[in-house]
PDB file of C-alpha atoms in Angstrom:
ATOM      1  CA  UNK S   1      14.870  41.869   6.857  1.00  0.00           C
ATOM      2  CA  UNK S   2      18.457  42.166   7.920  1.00  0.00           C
ATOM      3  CA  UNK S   3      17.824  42.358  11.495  1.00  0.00           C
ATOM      4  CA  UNK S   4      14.957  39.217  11.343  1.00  0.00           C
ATOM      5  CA  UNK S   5      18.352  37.459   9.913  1.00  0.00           C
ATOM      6  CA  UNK S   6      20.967  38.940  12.438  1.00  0.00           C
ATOM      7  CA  UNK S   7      18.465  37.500  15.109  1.00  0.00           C
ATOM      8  CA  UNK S   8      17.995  34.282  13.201  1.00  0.00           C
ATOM      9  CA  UNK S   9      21.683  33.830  12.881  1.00  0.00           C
ATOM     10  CA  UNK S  10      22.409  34.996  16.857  1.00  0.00           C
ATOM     11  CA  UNK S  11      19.916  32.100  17.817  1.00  0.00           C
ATOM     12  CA  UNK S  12      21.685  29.482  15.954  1.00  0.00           C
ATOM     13  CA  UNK S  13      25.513  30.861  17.528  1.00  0.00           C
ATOM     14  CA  UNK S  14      23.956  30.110  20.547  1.00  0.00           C
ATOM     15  CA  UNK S  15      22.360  27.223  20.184  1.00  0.00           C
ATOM     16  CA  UNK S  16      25.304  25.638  18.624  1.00  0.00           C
ATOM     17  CA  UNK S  17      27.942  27.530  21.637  1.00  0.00           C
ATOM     18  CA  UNK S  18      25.593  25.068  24.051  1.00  0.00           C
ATOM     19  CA  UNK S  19      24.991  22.215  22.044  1.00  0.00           C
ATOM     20  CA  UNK S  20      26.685  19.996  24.370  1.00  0.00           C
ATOM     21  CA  UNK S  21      24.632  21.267  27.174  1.00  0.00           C
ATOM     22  CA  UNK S  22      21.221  20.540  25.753  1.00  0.00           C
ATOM     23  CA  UNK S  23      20.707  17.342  26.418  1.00  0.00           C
ATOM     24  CA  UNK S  24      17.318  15.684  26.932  1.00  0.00           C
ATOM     25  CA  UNK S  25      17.577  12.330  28.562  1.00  0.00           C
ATOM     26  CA  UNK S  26      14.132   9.888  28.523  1.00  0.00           C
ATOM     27  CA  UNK S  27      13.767   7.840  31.743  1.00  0.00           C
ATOM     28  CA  UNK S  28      12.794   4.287  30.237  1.00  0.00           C
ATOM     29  CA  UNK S  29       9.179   3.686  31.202  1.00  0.00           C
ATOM     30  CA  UNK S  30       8.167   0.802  32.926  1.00  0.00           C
ATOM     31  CA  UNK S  31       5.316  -0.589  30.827  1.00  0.00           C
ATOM     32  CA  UNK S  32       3.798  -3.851  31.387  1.00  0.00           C
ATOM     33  CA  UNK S  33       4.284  -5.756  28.127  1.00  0.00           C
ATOM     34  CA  UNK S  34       1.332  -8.776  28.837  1.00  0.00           C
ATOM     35  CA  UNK S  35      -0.695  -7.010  26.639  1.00  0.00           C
ATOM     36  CA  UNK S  36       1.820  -7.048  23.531  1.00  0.00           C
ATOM     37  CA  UNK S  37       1.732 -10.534  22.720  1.00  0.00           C
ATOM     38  CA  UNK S  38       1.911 -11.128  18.576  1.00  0.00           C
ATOM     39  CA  UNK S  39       4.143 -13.737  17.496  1.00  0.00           C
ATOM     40  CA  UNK S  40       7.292 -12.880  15.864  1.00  0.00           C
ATOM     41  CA  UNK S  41       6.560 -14.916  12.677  1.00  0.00           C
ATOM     42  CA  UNK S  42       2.958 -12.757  12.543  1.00  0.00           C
ATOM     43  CA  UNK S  43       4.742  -9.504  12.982  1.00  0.00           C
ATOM     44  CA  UNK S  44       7.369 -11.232  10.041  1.00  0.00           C
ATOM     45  CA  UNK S  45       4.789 -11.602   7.927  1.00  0.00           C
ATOM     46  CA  UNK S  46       2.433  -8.174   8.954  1.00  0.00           C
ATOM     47  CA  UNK S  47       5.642  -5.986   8.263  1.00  0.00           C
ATOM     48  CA  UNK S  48       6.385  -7.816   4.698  1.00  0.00           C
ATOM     49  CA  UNK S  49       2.651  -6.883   3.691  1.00  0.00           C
ATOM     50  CA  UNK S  50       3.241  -3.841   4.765  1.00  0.00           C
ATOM     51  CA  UNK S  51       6.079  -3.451   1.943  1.00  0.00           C
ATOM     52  CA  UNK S  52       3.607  -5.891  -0.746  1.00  0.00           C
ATOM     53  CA  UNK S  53       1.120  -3.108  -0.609  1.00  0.00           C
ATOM     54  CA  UNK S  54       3.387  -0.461  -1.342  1.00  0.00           C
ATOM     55  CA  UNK S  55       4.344  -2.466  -4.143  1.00  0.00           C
ATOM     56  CA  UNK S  56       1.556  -2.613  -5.635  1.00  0.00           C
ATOM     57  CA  UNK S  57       0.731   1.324  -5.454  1.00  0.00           C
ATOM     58  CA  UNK S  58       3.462   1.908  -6.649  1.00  0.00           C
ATOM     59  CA  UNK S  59       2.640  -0.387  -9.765  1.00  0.00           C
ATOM     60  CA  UNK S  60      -0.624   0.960  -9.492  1.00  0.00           C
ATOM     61  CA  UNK S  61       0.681   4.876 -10.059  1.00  0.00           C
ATOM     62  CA  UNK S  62       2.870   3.711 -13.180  1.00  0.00           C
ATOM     63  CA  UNK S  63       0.239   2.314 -14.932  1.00  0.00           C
ATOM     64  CA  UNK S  64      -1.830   6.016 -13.983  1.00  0.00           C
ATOM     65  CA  UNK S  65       0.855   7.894 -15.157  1.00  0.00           C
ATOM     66  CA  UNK S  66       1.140   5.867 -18.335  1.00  0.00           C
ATOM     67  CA  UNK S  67      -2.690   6.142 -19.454  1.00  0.00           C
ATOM     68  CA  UNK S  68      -2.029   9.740 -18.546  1.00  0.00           C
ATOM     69  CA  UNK S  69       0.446  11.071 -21.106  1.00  0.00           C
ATOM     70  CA  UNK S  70      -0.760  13.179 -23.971  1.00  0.00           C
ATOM     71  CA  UNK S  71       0.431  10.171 -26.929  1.00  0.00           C
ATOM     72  CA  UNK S  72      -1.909   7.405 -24.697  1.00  0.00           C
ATOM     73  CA  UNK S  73      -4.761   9.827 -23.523  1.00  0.00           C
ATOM     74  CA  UNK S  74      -7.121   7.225 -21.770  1.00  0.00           C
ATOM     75  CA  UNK S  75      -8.018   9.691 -18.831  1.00  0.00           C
ATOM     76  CA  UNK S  76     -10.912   7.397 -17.100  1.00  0.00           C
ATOM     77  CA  UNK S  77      -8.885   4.474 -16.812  1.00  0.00           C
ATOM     78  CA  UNK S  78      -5.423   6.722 -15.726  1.00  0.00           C
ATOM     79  CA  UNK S  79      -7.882   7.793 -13.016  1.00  0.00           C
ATOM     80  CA  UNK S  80      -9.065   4.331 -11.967  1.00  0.00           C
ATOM     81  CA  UNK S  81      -5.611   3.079 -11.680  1.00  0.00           C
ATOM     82  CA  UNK S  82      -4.628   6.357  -9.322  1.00  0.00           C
ATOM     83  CA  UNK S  83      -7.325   5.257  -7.408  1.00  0.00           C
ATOM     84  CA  UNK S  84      -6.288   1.858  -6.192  1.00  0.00           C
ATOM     85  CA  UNK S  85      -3.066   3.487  -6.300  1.00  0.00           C
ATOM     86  CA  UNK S  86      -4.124   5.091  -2.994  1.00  0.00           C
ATOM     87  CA  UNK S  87      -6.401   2.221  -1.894  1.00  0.00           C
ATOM     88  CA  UNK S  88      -3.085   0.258  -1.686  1.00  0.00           C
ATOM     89  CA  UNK S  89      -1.645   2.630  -0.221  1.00  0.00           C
ATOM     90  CA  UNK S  90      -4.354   2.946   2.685  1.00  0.00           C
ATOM     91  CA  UNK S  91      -3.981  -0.896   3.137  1.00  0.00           C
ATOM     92  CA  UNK S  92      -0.653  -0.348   4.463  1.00  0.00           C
ATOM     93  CA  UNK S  93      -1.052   2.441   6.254  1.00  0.00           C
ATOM     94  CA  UNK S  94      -4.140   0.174   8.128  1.00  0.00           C
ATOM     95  CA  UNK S  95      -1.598  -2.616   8.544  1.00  0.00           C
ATOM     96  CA  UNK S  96       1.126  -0.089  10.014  1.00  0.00           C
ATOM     97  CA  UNK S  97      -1.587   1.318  12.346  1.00  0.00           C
ATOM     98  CA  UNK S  98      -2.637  -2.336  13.675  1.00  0.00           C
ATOM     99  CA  UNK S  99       0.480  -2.898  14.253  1.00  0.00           C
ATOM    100  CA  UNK S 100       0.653   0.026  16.409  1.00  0.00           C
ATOM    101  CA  UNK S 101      -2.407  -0.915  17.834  1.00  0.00           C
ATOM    102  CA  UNK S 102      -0.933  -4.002  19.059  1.00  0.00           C
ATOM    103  CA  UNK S 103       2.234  -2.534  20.861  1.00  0.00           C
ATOM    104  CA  UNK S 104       4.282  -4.640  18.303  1.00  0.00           C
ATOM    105  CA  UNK S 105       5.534  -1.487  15.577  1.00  0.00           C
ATOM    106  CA  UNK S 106       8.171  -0.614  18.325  1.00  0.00           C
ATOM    107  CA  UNK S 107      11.943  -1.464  16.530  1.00  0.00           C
ATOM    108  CA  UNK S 108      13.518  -1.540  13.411  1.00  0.00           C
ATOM    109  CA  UNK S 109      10.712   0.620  12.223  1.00  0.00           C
ATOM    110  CA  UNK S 110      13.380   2.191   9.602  1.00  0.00           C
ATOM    111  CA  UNK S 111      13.694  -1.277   7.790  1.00  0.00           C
ATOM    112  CA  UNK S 112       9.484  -1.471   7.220  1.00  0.00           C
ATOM    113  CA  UNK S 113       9.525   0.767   3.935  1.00  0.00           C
ATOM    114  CA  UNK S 114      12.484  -0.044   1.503  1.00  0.00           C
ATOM    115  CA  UNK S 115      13.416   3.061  -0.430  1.00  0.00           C
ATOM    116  CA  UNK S 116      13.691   3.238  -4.322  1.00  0.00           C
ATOM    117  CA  UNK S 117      10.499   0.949  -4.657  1.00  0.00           C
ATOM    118  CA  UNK S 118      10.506   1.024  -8.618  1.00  0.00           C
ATOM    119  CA  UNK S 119       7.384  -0.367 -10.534  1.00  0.00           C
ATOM    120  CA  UNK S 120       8.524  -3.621 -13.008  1.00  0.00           C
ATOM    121  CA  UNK S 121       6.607  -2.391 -15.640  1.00  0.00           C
ATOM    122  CA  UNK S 122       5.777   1.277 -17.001  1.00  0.00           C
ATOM    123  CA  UNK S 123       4.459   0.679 -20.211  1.00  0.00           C
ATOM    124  CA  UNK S 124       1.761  -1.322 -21.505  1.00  0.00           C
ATOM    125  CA  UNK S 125       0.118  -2.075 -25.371  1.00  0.00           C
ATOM    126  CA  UNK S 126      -2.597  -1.202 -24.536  1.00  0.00           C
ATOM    127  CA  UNK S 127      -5.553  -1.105 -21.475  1.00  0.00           C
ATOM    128  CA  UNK S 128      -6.569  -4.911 -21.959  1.00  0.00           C
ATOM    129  CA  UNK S 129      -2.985  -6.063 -21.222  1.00  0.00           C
ATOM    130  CA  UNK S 130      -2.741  -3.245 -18.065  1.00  0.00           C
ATOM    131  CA  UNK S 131      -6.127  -4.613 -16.941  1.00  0.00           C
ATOM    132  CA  UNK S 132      -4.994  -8.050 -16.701  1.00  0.00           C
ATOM    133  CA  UNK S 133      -1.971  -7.116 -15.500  1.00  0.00           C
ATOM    134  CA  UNK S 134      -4.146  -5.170 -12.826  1.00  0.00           C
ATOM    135  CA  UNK S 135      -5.994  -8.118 -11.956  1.00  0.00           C
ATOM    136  CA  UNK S 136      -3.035 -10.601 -11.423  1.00  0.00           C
ATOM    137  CA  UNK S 137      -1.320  -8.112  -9.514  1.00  0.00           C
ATOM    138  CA  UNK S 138      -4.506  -8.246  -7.626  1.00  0.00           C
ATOM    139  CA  UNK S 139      -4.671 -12.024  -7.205  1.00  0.00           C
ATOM    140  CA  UNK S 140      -0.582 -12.081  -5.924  1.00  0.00           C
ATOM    141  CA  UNK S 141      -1.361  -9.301  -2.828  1.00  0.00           C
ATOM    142  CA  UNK S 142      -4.934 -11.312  -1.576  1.00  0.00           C
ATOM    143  CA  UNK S 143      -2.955 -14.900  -1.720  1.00  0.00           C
ATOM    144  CA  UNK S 144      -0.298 -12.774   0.139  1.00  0.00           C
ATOM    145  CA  UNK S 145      -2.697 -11.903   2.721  1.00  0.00           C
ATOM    146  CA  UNK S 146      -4.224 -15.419   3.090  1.00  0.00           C
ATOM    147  CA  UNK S 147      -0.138 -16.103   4.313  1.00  0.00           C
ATOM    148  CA  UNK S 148      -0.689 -13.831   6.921  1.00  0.00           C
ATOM    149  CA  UNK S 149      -3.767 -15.439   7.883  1.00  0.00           C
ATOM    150  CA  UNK S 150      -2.279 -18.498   7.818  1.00  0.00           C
ATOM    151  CA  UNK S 151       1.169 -17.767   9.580  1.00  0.00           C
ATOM    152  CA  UNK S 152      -0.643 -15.539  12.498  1.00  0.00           C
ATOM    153  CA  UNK S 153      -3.654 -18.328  12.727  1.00  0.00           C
ATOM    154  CA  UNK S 154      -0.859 -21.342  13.175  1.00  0.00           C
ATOM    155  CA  UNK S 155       2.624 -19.809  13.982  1.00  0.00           C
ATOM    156  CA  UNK S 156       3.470 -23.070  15.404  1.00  0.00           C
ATOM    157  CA  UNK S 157       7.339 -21.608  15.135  1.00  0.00           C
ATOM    158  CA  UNK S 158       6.632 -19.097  17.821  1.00  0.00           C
ATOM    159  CA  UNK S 159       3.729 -21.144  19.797  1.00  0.00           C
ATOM    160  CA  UNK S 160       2.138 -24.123  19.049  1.00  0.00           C
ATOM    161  CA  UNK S 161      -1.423 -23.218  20.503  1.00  0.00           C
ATOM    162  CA  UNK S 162      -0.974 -19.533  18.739  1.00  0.00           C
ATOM    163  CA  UNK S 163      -4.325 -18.366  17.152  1.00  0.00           C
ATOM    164  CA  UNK S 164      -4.513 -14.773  16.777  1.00  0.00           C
ATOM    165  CA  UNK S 165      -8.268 -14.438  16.500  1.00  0.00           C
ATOM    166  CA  UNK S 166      -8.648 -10.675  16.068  1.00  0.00           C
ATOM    167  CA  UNK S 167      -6.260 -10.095  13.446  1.00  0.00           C
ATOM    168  CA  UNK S 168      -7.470 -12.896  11.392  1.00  0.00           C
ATOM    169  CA  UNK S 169     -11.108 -12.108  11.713  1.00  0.00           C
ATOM    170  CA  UNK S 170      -9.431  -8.219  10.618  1.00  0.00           C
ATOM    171  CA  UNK S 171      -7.817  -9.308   7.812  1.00  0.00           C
ATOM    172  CA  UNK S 172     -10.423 -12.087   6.884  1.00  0.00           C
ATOM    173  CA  UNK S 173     -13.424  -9.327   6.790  1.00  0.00           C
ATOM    174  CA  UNK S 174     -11.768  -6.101   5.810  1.00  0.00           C
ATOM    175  CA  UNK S 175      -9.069  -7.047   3.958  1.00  0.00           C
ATOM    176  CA  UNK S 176     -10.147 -10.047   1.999  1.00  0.00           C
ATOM    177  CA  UNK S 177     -13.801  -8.697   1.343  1.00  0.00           C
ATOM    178  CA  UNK S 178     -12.209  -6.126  -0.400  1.00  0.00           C
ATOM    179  CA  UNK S 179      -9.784  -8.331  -2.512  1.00  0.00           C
ATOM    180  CA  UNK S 180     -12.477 -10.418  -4.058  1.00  0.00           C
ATOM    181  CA  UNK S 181     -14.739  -7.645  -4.840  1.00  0.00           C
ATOM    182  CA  UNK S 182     -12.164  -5.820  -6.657  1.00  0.00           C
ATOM    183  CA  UNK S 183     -10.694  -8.726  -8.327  1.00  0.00           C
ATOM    184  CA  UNK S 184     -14.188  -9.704  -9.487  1.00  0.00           C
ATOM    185  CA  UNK S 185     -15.012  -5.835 -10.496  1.00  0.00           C
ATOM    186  CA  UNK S 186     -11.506  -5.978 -12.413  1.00  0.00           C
ATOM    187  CA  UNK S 187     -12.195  -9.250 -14.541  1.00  0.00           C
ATOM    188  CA  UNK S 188     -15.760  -7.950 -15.796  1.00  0.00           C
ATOM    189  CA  UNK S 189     -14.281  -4.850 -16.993  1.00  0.00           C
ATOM    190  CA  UNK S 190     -12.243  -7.090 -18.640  1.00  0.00           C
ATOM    191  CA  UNK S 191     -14.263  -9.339 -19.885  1.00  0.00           C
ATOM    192  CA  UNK S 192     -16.012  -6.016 -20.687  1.00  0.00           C
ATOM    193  CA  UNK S 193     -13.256  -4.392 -22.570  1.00  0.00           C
ATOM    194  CA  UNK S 194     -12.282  -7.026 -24.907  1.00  0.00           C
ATOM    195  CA  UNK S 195     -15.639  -7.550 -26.460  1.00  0.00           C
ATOM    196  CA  UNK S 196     -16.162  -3.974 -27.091  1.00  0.00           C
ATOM    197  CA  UNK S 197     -12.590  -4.243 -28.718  1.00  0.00           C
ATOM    198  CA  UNK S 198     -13.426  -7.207 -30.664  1.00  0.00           C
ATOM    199  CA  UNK S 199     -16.331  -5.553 -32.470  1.00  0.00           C
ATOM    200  CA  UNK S 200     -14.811  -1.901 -32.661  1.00  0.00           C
ATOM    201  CA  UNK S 201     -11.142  -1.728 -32.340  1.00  0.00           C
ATOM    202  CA  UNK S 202      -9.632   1.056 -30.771  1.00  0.00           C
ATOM    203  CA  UNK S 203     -12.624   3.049 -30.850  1.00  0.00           C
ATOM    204  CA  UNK S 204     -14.055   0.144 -28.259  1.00  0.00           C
ATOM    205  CA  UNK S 205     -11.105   1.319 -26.052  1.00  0.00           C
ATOM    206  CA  UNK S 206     -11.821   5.009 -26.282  1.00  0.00           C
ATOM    207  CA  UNK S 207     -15.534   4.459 -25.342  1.00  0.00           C
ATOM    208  CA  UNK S 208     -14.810   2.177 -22.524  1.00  0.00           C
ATOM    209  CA  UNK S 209     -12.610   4.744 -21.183  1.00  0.00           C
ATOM    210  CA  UNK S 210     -15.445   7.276 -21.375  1.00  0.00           C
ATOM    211  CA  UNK S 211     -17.805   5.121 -20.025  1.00  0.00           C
ATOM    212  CA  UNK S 212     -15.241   4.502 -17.208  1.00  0.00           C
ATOM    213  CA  UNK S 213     -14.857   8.471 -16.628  1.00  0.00           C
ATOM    214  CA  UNK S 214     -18.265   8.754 -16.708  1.00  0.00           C
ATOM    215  CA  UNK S 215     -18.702   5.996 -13.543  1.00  0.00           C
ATOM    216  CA  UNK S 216     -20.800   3.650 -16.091  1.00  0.00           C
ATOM    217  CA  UNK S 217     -18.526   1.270 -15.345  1.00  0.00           C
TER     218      UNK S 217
END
């Protein structure tokens, strides 16, 4: 052991004795850029969904953690909200990868996810009131991506003829399909939820999150 760190500490004398001498220059390529051609208020507006979905998975993993702890104990529904959690999650990384797709993720790439994203809320009454918190929180990120749509559809700022059909039909078919499925999935559990409360109490809750576990619902 005390010769693997002898050698370990000779390579770092020497690296650091010809620091100045390791030096790796990149020649600048020369790229045609015809083929990057997003508008700047799209990219605006791609990178600032980017940081909504994060948001929201971050809200998403509160409320998980919450249902979680031993004094709340609602394991099916913690679950379901560390799953879209990560769902959010995978929408940005899919936005950050278009992005690359598109030639445009190229600068200020260290402004595109804002550190200490803290949830607003981390405690709830009870799973009702985190549900349709859930599902407004839901409602806020698709009219957020219907901007998008609209800004990279008619970014008259950056061109008035601007209509950037792929992204649109992108965010139109992937992203919005999935919005209004979940948002109707979240409201019938809801809808769900409160009934079986109204007739059973707390015990409604507890079997709704088994039922939930279970995939019944």
């Amino acid at each position: 052991m005390k010769s693997i760190a002898f050698v370990a500490l000779l390579f770092c004398a020497i690296g650091f004795s010809s620091s100045n001498n390791l030096i790796c220059n990149t020649p600048e390529l020369d790229i045609p850029k015809e083929w990057v051609d997003m508008t700047h208020g799209c990219i605006g507006k791609m990178r600032e969904q980017v940081l909504e979905e994060l948001k929201a998975s971050m809200q998403y993993m509160a409320m998980g953690a919450y249902f979680a702890k031993d004094v709340v104990n609602r394991p099916g529904v913690s679950e379901m909200f560390f799953k879209s959690a990560s769902e959010e999650r995978d929408h940005a990384i899919k936005l950050i990868h278009y992005l690359l797709m598109r030639g445009e993720l190229t600068t200020n790439i260290s402004d595109l996810i804002k550190r200490n994203l803290v949830p607003p809320v981390t405690t709830w009454e009870n799973v009702v009131s985190a549900m349709k918190a859930a599902l407004k929180l839901e409602a806020d990120v698709t009219r957020k991506i219907r901007k998008v749509i609209e800004v990279c559809e008619h970014d008259t700022a950056s061109n008035p003829s601007n209509n950037d059909y792929h992204l649109v039909d992108y965010l139109t078919g992937d992203f919005l399909e999935e919005q209004y499925h979940g948002q109707r999935d979240i409201a019938g559990k809801v809808s769900t939820l409160e009934k079986m409360m109204k007739d059973h109490g707390k015990l409604g809750e507890w079997l709704f999150d088994k039922k939930v576990q279970a995939g019944e619902l």
